[in-house]
XYZ file of C-alpha atoms in Angstrom:
256
model
C -12.103 42.908 28.133
C -9.358 44.380 25.969
C -7.048 41.513 26.983
C -9.631 38.904 25.964
C -10.186 40.736 22.692
C -6.427 40.755 21.980
C -6.186 37.014 22.667
C -9.072 36.364 20.323
C -7.433 38.423 17.568
C -4.206 36.461 17.991
C -6.072 33.140 17.846
C -7.970 34.282 14.766
C -4.678 35.375 13.177
C -3.070 31.968 13.729
C -6.207 30.272 12.261
C -6.026 32.456 9.127
C -2.316 31.788 8.835
C -2.866 28.023 9.052
C -5.551 28.175 6.409
C -3.380 30.172 4.045
C -0.395 27.915 4.609
C -2.436 24.796 3.974
C -3.782 26.297 0.782
C -0.325 27.249 -0.440
C 1.016 23.749 0.228
C -2.017 22.097 -1.423
C -1.569 24.368 -4.453
C 2.128 23.444 -4.715
C 1.226 19.753 -4.716
C -1.416 20.238 -7.361
C 1.051 22.265 -9.459
C 3.641 19.493 -9.139
C 1.121 16.931 -10.367
C 0.133 19.110 -13.296
C 3.807 19.616 -14.249
C 4.487 15.893 -14.067
C 1.584 15.054 -16.395
C 2.589 17.797 -18.764
C 6.143 16.473 -18.856
C 5.555 12.733 -18.975
C 2.039 11.927 -20.182
C 2.893 11.806 -23.925
C 6.141 9.971 -23.230
C 4.206 7.455 -21.161
C 2.294 6.422 -24.305
C 5.511 5.678 -26.227
C 7.151 2.239 -26.442
C 10.334 3.654 -24.987
C 8.659 4.749 -21.707
C 10.034 1.701 -19.843
C 13.123 0.806 -21.859
C 14.526 4.350 -21.470
C 13.734 4.343 -17.734
C 11.225 7.161 -17.922
C 8.923 5.329 -15.477
C 11.840 5.048 -13.003
C 12.418 8.822 -13.460
C 8.773 9.496 -12.602
C 9.054 7.308 -9.450
C 12.195 9.119 -8.292
C 10.687 12.574 -8.786
C 7.417 11.712 -6.998
C 9.312 10.026 -4.136
C 11.611 13.001 -3.713
C 8.642 15.394 -3.764
C 6.516 13.585 -1.192
C 9.545 13.336 1.159
C 10.046 17.093 1.059
C 6.332 17.974 1.084
C 4.588 16.371 4.082
C 1.256 17.928 3.052
C 1.270 15.557 0.087
C -0.102 12.989 2.572
C -3.487 14.674 2.246
C -3.435 14.881 -1.550
C -4.783 11.922 -3.563
C -2.856 12.442 -6.829
C -5.882 11.240 -8.672
C -4.665 12.663 -11.995
C -1.282 10.846 -11.817
C -3.159 7.670 -10.737
C -5.544 7.989 -13.695
C -2.503 8.034 -16.002
C -1.120 4.886 -14.313
C 1.951 6.762 -13.145
C 1.268 5.797 -9.544
C -1.076 3.559 -7.560
C -2.216 4.833 -4.151
C -3.843 3.063 -1.207
C -4.732 4.299 2.250
C -5.090 2.143 5.362
C -8.674 1.889 6.711
C -7.792 4.319 9.550
C -6.324 6.744 6.965
C -3.040 6.897 8.913
C -0.937 5.070 6.288
C -0.707 6.002 2.619
C 1.059 3.736 0.106
C 2.454 4.818 -3.245
C 3.375 2.114 -5.772
C 5.267 2.672 -9.025
C 5.837 0.307 -11.956
C 9.542 0.675 -12.699
C 9.834 -2.248 -15.078
C 12.356 -2.073 -17.901
C 10.148 -3.857 -20.395
C 8.931 -7.387 -21.009
C 6.343 -9.437 -19.148
C 8.196 -9.526 -15.823
C 7.243 -6.500 -13.757
C 9.143 -4.685 -11.064
C 7.567 -2.327 -8.548
C 8.738 0.224 -6.030
C 6.661 1.370 -3.086
C 6.731 4.079 -0.420
C 4.594 4.610 2.674
C 3.715 7.838 4.377
C 2.278 7.774 7.903
C 1.296 10.274 10.550
C 3.128 10.303 13.816
C 1.507 13.022 15.954
C 1.734 16.178 13.891
C 4.605 14.791 11.822
C 4.351 12.952 8.466
C 7.077 10.323 7.794
C 7.933 8.955 4.323
C 9.698 5.618 4.086
C 10.577 3.182 1.299
C 8.812 -0.214 1.476
C 11.168 -3.111 0.843
C 9.933 -5.911 -1.440
C 6.499 -4.384 -1.747
C 5.380 -5.875 -5.033
C 2.294 -4.348 -6.542
C 0.194 -3.323 -3.549
C -3.491 -4.201 -4.079
C -5.165 -3.519 -0.775
C -4.629 -2.649 2.926
C -6.632 -4.227 5.734
C -6.379 -3.488 9.430
C -6.940 -5.117 12.816
C -5.466 -4.948 16.297
C -2.922 -7.363 17.850
C -1.513 -6.915 21.308
C -3.363 -3.595 21.533
C -1.510 -2.169 18.538
C -2.924 -1.311 15.066
C -1.746 -4.027 12.675
C -1.925 -3.648 8.895
C -2.104 -6.384 6.308
C -0.771 -5.480 2.922
C -1.852 -7.651 0.000
C 0.527 -7.600 -3.005
C 1.216 -9.306 -6.258
C 4.657 -10.171 -7.658
C 4.638 -10.715 -11.421
C 7.256 -13.060 -12.874
C 5.745 -13.141 -16.363
C 2.439 -12.836 -18.093
C 1.384 -16.194 -16.553
C 3.263 -16.800 -13.340
C 3.914 -14.876 -10.159
C 3.088 -14.725 -6.473
C 0.314 -13.427 -4.250
C 1.478 -12.292 -0.845
C 0.165 -10.862 2.438
C 2.426 -9.091 4.898
C 1.806 -7.804 8.428
C 3.172 -4.437 9.495
C 2.988 -1.972 12.370
C 4.356 1.464 13.173
C 7.036 1.029 15.808
C 9.484 3.642 17.084
C 8.424 6.021 14.292
C 9.157 3.352 11.640
C 7.018 1.207 9.379
C 8.054 -2.335 10.175
C 7.072 -5.853 9.108
C 5.949 -7.774 12.185
C 5.902 -11.503 12.780
C 2.290 -12.559 13.381
C 1.667 -15.801 11.451
C 2.432 -18.595 13.918
C 2.786 -22.208 12.814
C 4.468 -24.588 15.262
C 7.573 -22.824 16.574
C 7.915 -20.520 13.586
C 6.481 -17.018 13.413
C 6.408 -15.281 9.993
C 5.751 -11.675 8.947
C 4.399 -12.627 5.568
C 2.964 -15.539 3.611
C 3.109 -15.929 -0.157
C 1.666 -18.392 -2.600
C 2.741 -18.865 -6.234
C 0.260 -18.852 -9.087
C 0.280 -20.222 -12.620
C -2.430 -18.998 -14.990
C -2.650 -22.453 -16.555
C -4.302 -23.633 -13.320
C -6.661 -20.744 -12.750
C -10.180 -21.978 -11.860
C -12.663 -21.208 -14.600
C -15.350 -19.703 -12.337
C -13.022 -16.962 -10.953
C -12.434 -13.688 -12.736
C -8.738 -12.665 -13.139
C -9.028 -9.612 -10.874
C -10.393 -11.842 -8.093
C -7.507 -14.320 -8.237
C -5.546 -12.783 -5.428
C -8.575 -13.102 -3.142
C -9.023 -16.716 -4.210
C -5.480 -17.677 -3.333
C -5.452 -15.741 -0.033
C -8.826 -15.419 1.636
C -9.206 -12.856 4.395
C -12.514 -12.726 6.286
C -14.220 -9.374 6.549
C -13.676 -9.166 10.336
C -10.099 -10.427 9.842
C -10.746 -13.339 12.210
C -9.329 -15.825 9.668
C -6.679 -15.693 6.970
C -6.699 -18.717 4.635
C -3.915 -19.760 2.267
C -4.784 -21.967 -0.731
C -3.130 -25.326 -0.799
C -1.413 -26.087 -4.155
C 0.011 -29.395 -5.223
C 3.705 -29.589 -6.246
C 2.481 -30.001 -9.844
C 0.871 -26.558 -9.667
C -2.653 -27.969 -9.577
C -5.063 -26.184 -7.226
C -6.927 -27.926 -4.458
C -10.090 -26.891 -2.619
C -8.270 -26.823 0.709
C -6.919 -23.860 2.673
C -4.428 -23.515 5.555
C -6.254 -21.457 8.157
C -4.601 -18.888 10.439
C -6.965 -17.698 13.136
C -6.676 -14.538 15.110
C -5.637 -14.719 18.742
C -4.503 -11.951 21.138
C -0.963 -11.514 19.742
C -0.793 -13.791 16.682
C -2.582 -15.502 13.858
C -2.283 -19.100 14.928
C -2.319 -21.892 12.348
C -5.226 -24.197 13.270
C -5.432 -26.639 10.386
C -6.946 -27.255 6.987
C -10.398 -26.010 5.967
C -12.437 -25.982 2.800
């Protein structure tokens, strides 16, 4: 009886220690967020915020912090997000968390920097995302029995032109990696992008829905459709359809 009681006391002690440790880490993340807002919020409202590289400084500090504080994975940074200092998206299974920063130096062309955190067992890994653009949404399916994530992004060349893109990714060998899943003929791509020009925007579509108009993804992720655009930039009513198979999204032809 005494032996069982001792084991229960040890177990209870570990539980309390875990709770206290989690609280301390959560508090340190909240303190960091508060300090960042205190230091940069007023500067963010100034015209020099971008030209002096303050936004890049914010991105570097947050990136360094999340890399050294794995518990930040569970913190939503809603106050930083509300100040437009960072944009955050989770994957549907909550195993991937994306941070996107606007690090533009001014002007209408925008430049973005993104990082992804993901859970690998009890470990949280933080990794830079190459060519991420402005991440808008994350969708998820399964290909070849592996969770596969589709990252929808926007690249902004100016106030009127840019690119909408969708990229497929998986976690392989404890790394976030783009994976080739879009199959057309003998080619297999890990992403598809389509350029836009605001002069050709359809009148019946709201601006914030434009990315979903150019790249349509069905709710069950059975089909991914890419809008066909004429060389002149004029939009058509046709889409190139990629349909889900076991291991790929196979191009099957043109649909309306």
